[in-house]
PDB file of C-alpha atoms in Angstrom:
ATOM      1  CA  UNK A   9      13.915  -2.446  30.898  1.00  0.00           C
ATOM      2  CA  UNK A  10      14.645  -0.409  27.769  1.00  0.00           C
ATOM      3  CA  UNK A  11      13.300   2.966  28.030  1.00  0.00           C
ATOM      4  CA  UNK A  12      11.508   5.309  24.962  1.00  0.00           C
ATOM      5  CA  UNK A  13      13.707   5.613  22.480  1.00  0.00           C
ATOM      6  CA  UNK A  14      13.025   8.137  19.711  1.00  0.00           C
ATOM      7  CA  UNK A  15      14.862   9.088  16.145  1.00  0.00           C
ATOM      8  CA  UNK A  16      16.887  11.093  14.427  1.00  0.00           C
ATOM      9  CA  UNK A  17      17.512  13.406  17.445  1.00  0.00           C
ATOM     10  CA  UNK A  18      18.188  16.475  15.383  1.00  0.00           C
ATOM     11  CA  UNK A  19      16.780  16.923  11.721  1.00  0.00           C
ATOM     12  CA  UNK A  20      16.973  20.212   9.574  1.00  0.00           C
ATOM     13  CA  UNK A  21      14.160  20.289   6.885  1.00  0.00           C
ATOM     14  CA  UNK A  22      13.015  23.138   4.209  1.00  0.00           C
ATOM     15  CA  UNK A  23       9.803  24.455   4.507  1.00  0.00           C
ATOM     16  CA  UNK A  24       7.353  22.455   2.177  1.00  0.00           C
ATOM     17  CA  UNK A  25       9.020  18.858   2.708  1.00  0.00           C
ATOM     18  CA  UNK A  26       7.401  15.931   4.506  1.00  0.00           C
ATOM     19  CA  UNK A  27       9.364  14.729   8.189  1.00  0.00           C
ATOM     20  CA  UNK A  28       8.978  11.222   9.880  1.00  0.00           C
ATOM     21  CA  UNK A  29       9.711  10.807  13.049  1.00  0.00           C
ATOM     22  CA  UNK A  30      10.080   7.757  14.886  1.00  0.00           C
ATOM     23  CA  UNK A  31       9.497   6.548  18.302  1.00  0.00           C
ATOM     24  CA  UNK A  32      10.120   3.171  20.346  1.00  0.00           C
ATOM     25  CA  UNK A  33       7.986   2.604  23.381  1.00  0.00           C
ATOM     26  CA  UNK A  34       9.072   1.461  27.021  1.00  0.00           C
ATOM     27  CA  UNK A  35       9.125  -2.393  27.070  1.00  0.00           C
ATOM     28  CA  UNK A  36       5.353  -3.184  28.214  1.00  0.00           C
ATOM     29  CA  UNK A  37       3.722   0.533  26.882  1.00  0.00           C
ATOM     30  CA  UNK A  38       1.069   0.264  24.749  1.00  0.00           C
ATOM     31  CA  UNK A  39      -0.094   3.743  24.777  1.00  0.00           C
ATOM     32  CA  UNK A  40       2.012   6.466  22.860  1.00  0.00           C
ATOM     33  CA  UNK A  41       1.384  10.228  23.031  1.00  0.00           C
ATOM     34  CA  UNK A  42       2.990  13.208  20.838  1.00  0.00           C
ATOM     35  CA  UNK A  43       4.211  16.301  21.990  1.00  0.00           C
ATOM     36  CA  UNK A  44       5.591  19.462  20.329  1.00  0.00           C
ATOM     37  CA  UNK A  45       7.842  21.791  22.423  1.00  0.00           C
ATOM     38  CA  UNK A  46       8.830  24.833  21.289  1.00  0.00           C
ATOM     39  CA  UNK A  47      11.513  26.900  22.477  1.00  0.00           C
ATOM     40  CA  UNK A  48      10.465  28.242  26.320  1.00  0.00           C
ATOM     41  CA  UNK A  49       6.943  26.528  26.461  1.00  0.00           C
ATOM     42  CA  UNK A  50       5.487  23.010  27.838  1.00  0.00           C
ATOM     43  CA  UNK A  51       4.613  20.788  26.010  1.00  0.00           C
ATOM     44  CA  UNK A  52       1.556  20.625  23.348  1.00  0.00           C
ATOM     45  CA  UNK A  53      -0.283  17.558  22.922  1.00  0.00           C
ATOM     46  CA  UNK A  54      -0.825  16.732  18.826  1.00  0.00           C
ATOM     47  CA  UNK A  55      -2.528  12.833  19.875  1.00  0.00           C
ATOM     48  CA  UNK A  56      -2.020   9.957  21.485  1.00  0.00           C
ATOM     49  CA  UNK A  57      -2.262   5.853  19.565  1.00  0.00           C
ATOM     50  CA  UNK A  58      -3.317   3.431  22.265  1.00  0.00           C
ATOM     51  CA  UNK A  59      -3.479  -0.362  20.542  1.00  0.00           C
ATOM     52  CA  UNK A  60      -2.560   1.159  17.336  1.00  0.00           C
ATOM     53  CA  UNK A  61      -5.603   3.156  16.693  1.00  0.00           C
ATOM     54  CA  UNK A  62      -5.421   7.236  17.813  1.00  0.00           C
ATOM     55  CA  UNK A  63      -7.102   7.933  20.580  1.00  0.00           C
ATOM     56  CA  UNK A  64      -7.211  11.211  21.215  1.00  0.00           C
ATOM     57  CA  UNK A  65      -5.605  14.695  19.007  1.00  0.00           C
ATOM     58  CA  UNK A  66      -4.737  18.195  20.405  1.00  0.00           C
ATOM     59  CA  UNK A  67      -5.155  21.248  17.661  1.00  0.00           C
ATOM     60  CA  UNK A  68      -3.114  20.387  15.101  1.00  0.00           C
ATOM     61  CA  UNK A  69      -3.831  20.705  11.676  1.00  0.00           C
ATOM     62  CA  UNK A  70      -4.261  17.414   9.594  1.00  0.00           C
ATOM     63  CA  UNK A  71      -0.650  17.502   8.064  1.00  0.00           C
ATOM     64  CA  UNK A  72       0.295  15.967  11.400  1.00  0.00           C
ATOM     65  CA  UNK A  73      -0.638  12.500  11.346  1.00  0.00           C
ATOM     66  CA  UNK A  74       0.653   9.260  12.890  1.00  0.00           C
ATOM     67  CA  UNK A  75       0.956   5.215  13.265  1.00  0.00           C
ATOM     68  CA  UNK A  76       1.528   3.032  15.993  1.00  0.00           C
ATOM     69  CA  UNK A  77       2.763  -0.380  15.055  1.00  0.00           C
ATOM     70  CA  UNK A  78       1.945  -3.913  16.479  1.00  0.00           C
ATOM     71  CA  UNK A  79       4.920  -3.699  18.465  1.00  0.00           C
ATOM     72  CA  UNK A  80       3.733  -0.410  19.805  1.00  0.00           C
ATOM     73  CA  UNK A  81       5.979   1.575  17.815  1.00  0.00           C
ATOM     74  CA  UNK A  82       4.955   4.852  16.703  1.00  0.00           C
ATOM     75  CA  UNK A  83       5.542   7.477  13.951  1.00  0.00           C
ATOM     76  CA  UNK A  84       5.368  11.220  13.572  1.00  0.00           C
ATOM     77  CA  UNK A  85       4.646  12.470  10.425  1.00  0.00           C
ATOM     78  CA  UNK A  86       4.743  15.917   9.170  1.00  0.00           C
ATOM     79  CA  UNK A  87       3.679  16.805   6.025  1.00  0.00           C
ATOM     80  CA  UNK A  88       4.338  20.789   3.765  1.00  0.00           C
ATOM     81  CA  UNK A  89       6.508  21.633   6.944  1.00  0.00           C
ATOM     82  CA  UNK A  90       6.064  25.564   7.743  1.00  0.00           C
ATOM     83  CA  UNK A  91       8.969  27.249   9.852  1.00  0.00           C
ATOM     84  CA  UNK A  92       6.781  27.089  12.913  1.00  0.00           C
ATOM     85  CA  UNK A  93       7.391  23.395  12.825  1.00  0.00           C
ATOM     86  CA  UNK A  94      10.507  23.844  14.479  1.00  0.00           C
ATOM     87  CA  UNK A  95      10.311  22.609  17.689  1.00  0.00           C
ATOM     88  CA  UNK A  96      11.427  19.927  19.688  1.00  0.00           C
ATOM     89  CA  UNK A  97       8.844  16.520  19.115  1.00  0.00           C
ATOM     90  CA  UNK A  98       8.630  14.559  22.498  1.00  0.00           C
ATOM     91  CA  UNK A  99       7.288  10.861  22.677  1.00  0.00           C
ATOM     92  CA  UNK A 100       6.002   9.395  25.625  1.00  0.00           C
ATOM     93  CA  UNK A 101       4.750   6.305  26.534  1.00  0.00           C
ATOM     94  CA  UNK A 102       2.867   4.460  29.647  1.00  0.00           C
ATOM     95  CA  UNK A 103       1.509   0.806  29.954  1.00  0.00           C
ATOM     96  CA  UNK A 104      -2.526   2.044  29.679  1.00  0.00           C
ATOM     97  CA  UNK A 105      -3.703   4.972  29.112  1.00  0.00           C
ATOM     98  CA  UNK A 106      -3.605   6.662  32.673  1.00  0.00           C
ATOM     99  CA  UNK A 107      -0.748   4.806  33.451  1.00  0.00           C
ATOM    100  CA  UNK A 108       3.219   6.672  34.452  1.00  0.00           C
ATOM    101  CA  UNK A 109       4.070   8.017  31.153  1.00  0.00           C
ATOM    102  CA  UNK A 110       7.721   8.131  30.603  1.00  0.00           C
ATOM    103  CA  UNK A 111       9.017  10.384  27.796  1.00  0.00           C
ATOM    104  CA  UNK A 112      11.997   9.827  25.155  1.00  0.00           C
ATOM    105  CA  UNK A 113      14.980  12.391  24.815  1.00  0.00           C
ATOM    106  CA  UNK A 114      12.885  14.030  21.729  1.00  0.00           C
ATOM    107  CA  UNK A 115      13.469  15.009  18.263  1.00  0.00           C
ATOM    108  CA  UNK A 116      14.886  18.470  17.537  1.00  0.00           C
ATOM    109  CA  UNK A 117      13.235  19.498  14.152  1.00  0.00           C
ATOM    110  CA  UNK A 118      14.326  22.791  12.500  1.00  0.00           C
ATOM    111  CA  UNK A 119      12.402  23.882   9.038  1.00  0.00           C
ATOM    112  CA  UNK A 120      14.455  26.531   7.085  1.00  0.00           C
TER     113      UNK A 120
ATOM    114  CA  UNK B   9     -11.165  24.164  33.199  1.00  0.00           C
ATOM    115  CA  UNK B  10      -8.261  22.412  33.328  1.00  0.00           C
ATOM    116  CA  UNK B  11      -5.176  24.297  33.885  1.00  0.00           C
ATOM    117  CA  UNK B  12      -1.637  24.076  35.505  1.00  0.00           C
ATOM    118  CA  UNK B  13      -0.289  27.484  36.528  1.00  0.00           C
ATOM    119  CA  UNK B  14       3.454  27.599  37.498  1.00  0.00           C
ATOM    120  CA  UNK B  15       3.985  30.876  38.580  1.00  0.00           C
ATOM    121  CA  UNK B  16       7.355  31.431  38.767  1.00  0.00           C
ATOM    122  CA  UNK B  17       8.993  32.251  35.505  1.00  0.00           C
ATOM    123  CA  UNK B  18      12.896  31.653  36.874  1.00  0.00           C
ATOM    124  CA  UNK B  19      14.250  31.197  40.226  1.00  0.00           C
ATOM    125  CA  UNK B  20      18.099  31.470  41.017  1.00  0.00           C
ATOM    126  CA  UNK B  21      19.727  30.745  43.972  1.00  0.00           C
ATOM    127  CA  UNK B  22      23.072  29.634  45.080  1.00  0.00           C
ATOM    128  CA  UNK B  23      24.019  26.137  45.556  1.00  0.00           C
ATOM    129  CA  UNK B  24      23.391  24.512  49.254  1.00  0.00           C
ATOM    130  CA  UNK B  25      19.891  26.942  49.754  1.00  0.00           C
ATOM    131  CA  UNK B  26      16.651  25.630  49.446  1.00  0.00           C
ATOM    132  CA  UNK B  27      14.072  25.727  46.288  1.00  0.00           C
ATOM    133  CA  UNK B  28      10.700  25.853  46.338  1.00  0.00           C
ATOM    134  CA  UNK B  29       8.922  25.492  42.856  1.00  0.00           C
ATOM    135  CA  UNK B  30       5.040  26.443  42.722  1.00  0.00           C
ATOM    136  CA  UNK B  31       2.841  24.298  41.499  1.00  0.00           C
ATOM    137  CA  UNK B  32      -1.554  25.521  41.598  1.00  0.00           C
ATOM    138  CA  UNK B  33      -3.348  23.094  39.645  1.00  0.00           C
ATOM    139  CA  UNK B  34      -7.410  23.526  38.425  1.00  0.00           C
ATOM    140  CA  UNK B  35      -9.539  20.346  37.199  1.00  0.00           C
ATOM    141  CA  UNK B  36     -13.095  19.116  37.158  1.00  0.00           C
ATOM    142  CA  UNK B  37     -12.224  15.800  37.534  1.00  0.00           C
ATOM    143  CA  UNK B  38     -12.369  13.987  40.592  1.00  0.00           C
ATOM    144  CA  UNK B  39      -9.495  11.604  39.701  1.00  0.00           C
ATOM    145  CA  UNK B  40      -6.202  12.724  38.818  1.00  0.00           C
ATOM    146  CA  UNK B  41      -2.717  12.651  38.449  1.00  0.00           C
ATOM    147  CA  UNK B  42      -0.387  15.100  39.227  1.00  0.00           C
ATOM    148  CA  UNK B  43       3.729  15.405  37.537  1.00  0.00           C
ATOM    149  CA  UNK B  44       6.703  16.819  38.262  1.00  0.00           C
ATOM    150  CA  UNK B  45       9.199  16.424  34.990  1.00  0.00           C
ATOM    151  CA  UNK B  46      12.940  17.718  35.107  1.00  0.00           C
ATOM    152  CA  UNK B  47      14.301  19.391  31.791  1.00  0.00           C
ATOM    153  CA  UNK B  48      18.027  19.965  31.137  1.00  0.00           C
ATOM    154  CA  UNK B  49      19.554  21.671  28.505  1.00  0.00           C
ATOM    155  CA  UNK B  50      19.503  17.998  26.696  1.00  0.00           C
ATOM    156  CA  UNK B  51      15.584  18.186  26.304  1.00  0.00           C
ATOM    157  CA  UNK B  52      14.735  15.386  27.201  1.00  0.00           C
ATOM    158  CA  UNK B  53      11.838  15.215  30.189  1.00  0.00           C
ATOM    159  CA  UNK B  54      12.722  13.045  33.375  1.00  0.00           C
ATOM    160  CA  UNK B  55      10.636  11.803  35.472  1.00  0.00           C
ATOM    161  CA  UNK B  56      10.408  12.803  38.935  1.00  0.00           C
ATOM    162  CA  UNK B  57       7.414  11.797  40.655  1.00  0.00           C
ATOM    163  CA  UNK B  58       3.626  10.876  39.866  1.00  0.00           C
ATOM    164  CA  UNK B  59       0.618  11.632  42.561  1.00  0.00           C
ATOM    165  CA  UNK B  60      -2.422  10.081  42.952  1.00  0.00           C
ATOM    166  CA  UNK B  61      -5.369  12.777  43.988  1.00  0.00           C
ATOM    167  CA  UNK B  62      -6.671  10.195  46.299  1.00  0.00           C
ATOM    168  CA  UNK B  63      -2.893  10.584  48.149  1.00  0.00           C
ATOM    169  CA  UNK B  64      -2.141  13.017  49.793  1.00  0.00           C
ATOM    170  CA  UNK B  65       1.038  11.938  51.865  1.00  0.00           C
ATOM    171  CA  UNK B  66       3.834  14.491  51.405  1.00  0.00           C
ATOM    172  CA  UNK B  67       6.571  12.414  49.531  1.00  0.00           C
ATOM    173  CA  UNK B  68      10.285  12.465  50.158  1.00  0.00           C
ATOM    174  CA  UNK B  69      13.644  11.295  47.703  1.00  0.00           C
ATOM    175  CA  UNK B  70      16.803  12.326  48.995  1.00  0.00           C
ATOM    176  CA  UNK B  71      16.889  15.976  48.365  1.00  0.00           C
ATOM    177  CA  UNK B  72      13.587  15.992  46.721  1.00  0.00           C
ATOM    178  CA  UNK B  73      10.090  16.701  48.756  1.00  0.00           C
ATOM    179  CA  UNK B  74       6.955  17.431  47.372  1.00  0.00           C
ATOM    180  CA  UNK B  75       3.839  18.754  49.625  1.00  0.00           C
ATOM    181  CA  UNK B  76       0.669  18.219  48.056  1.00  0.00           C
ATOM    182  CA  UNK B  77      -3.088  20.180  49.356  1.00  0.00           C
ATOM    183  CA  UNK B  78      -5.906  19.191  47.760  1.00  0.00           C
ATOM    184  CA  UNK B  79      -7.474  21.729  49.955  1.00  0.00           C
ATOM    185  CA  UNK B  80      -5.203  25.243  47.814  1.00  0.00           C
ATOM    186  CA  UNK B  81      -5.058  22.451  44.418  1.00  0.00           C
ATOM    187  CA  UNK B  82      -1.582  22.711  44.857  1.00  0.00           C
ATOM    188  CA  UNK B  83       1.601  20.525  44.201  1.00  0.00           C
ATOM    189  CA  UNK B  84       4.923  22.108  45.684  1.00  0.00           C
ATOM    190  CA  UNK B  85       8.347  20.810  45.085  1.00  0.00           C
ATOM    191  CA  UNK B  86      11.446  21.729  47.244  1.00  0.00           C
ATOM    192  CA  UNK B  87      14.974  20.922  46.877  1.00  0.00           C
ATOM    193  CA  UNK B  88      16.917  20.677  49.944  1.00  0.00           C
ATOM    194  CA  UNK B  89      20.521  21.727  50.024  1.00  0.00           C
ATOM    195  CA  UNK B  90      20.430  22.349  45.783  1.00  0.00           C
ATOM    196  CA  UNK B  91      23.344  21.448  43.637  1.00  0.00           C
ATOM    197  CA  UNK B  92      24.351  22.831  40.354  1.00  0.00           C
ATOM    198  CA  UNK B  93      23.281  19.853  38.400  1.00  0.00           C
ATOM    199  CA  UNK B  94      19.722  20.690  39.420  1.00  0.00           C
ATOM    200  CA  UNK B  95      20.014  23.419  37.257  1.00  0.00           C
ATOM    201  CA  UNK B  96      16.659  23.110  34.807  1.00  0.00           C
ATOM    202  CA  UNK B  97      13.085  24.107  33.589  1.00  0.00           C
ATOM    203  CA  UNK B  98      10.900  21.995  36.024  1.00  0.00           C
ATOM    204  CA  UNK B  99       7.238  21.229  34.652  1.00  0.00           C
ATOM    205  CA  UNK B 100       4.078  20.132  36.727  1.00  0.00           C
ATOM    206  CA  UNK B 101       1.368  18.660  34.919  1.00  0.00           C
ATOM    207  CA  UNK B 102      -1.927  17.130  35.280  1.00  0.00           C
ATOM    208  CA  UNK B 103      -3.493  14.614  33.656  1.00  0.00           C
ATOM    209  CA  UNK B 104      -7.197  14.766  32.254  1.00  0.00           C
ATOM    210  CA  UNK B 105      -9.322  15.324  30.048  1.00  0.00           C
ATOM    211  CA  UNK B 106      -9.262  18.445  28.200  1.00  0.00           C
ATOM    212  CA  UNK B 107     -10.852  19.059  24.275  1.00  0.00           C
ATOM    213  CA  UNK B 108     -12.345  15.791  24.279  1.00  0.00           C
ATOM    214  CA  UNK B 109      -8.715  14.196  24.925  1.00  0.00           C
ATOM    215  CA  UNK B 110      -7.117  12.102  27.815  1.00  0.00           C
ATOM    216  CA  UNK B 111      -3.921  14.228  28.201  1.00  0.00           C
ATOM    217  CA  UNK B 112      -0.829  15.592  30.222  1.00  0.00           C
ATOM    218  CA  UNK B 113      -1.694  19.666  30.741  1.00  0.00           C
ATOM    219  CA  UNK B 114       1.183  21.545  31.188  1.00  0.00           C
ATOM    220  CA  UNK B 115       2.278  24.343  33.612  1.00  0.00           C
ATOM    221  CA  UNK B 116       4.390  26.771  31.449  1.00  0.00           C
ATOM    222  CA  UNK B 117       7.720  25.529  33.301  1.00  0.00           C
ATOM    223  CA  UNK B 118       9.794  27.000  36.231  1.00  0.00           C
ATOM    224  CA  UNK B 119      13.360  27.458  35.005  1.00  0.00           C
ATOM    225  CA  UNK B 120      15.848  26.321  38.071  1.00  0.00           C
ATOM    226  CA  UNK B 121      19.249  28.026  38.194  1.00  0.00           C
ATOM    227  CA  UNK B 122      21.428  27.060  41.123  1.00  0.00           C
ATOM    228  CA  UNK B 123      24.640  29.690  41.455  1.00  0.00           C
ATOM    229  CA  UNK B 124      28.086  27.797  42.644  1.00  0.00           C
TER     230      UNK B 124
END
């Protein structure tokens, strides 16, 4: 079984510009949550998409916002980027919504 | 509340001792699931184990043991004999329901460095 996949896996962006990132489920996943890490803390949640609709957001602001795709897909997007962006965006996925959540190698984002 | 605490900041230790990485958990919920999650240097987050709050058998993988009390609400890992490739940040989380949101809650990480 193909694991989560997620992409680019590094990105540099100015502050003010719009980011996408992208995320491919485990084969059989329909539930995708969002994480920001930054640099020495867990993981935050921003929301999870469970059958394409989001079911659930952490505090973040409304710039963050997101898509999950009939295959089960998801994007990240990021809009007026601020330095505190910078972080390292982890996707997981797990088959229902309590189910073993498996996480992609993330997405290293750093706003300049 | 729900909350994760991991206690210990960094641990380091020379290879072929044994590790044991705190885990105190704190939920309202009667069913649960507790993590451990491996980080290397990569980022990414492996997987190491997944417990049910109904079971509470002590698990064993190899090296790997983890000793879970739902009497203290805690979730210990130990590494037997560590290596140098164990070197990480370790992170035990719990999921529930916390701001209105199914969710993984995070401890703040234990980071793992094993000395050759």
């Amino acid at each position: 079984e193909t694991g989560v996949t997620q992409s680019p896996t590094h990105l540099i962006k100015t502050r003010g510009q719009q980011v996408t990132l992208r995320c491919s489920s485990q084969s059989g996943h329909n539930t995708v949550s969002w994480y920001q890490q930054a640099l020495g803390q867990g993981p935050q949640f921003i929301f999870q998409y469970y059958r394409e609709e989001e079911n659930g957001r952490g505090n973040f602001p409304p710039r963050f916002s997101g898509l999950q795709f009939p295959n089960y897909s998801s994007e990240l997007n990021v809009n007026a980027l601020e330095l505190d962006d910078s972080a390292l965006y982890l996707c997981a996925s797990s088959p229902y919504r309590q189910g073993l959540i498996r996480f992609g190698q993330g997405t290293r984002l750093t706003v300049v | 509340a729900q909350k994760v605490t991991q206690a210990q900041t960094e641990i380091s230790v020379v290879e072929k001792e044994d590790v044991t990485l705190d885990c105190v958990y704190e939920t309202r919920d009667t069913t649960y699931y507790l993590f451990w999650y491996k980080q290397p240097p990569s980022g990414e987050l492996v997987f190491l184990i997944r417990r049910n709050s109904f079971d509470e058998q002590n698990e064993i993988s190899g090296r790997y043991s983890w000793n879970f009390q739902k009497s203290t609400s805690s979730f210990n890992f130990t590494i037997t004999a560590s290596q140098v490739v164990d070197s990480a940040v370790y992170f035990c989380a719990l999921s529930g329901f916390m701001d209105s949101n199914y969710q993984l809650i995070w401890g703040a990480g234990t980071k793992l460095i094993i000395k050759p």
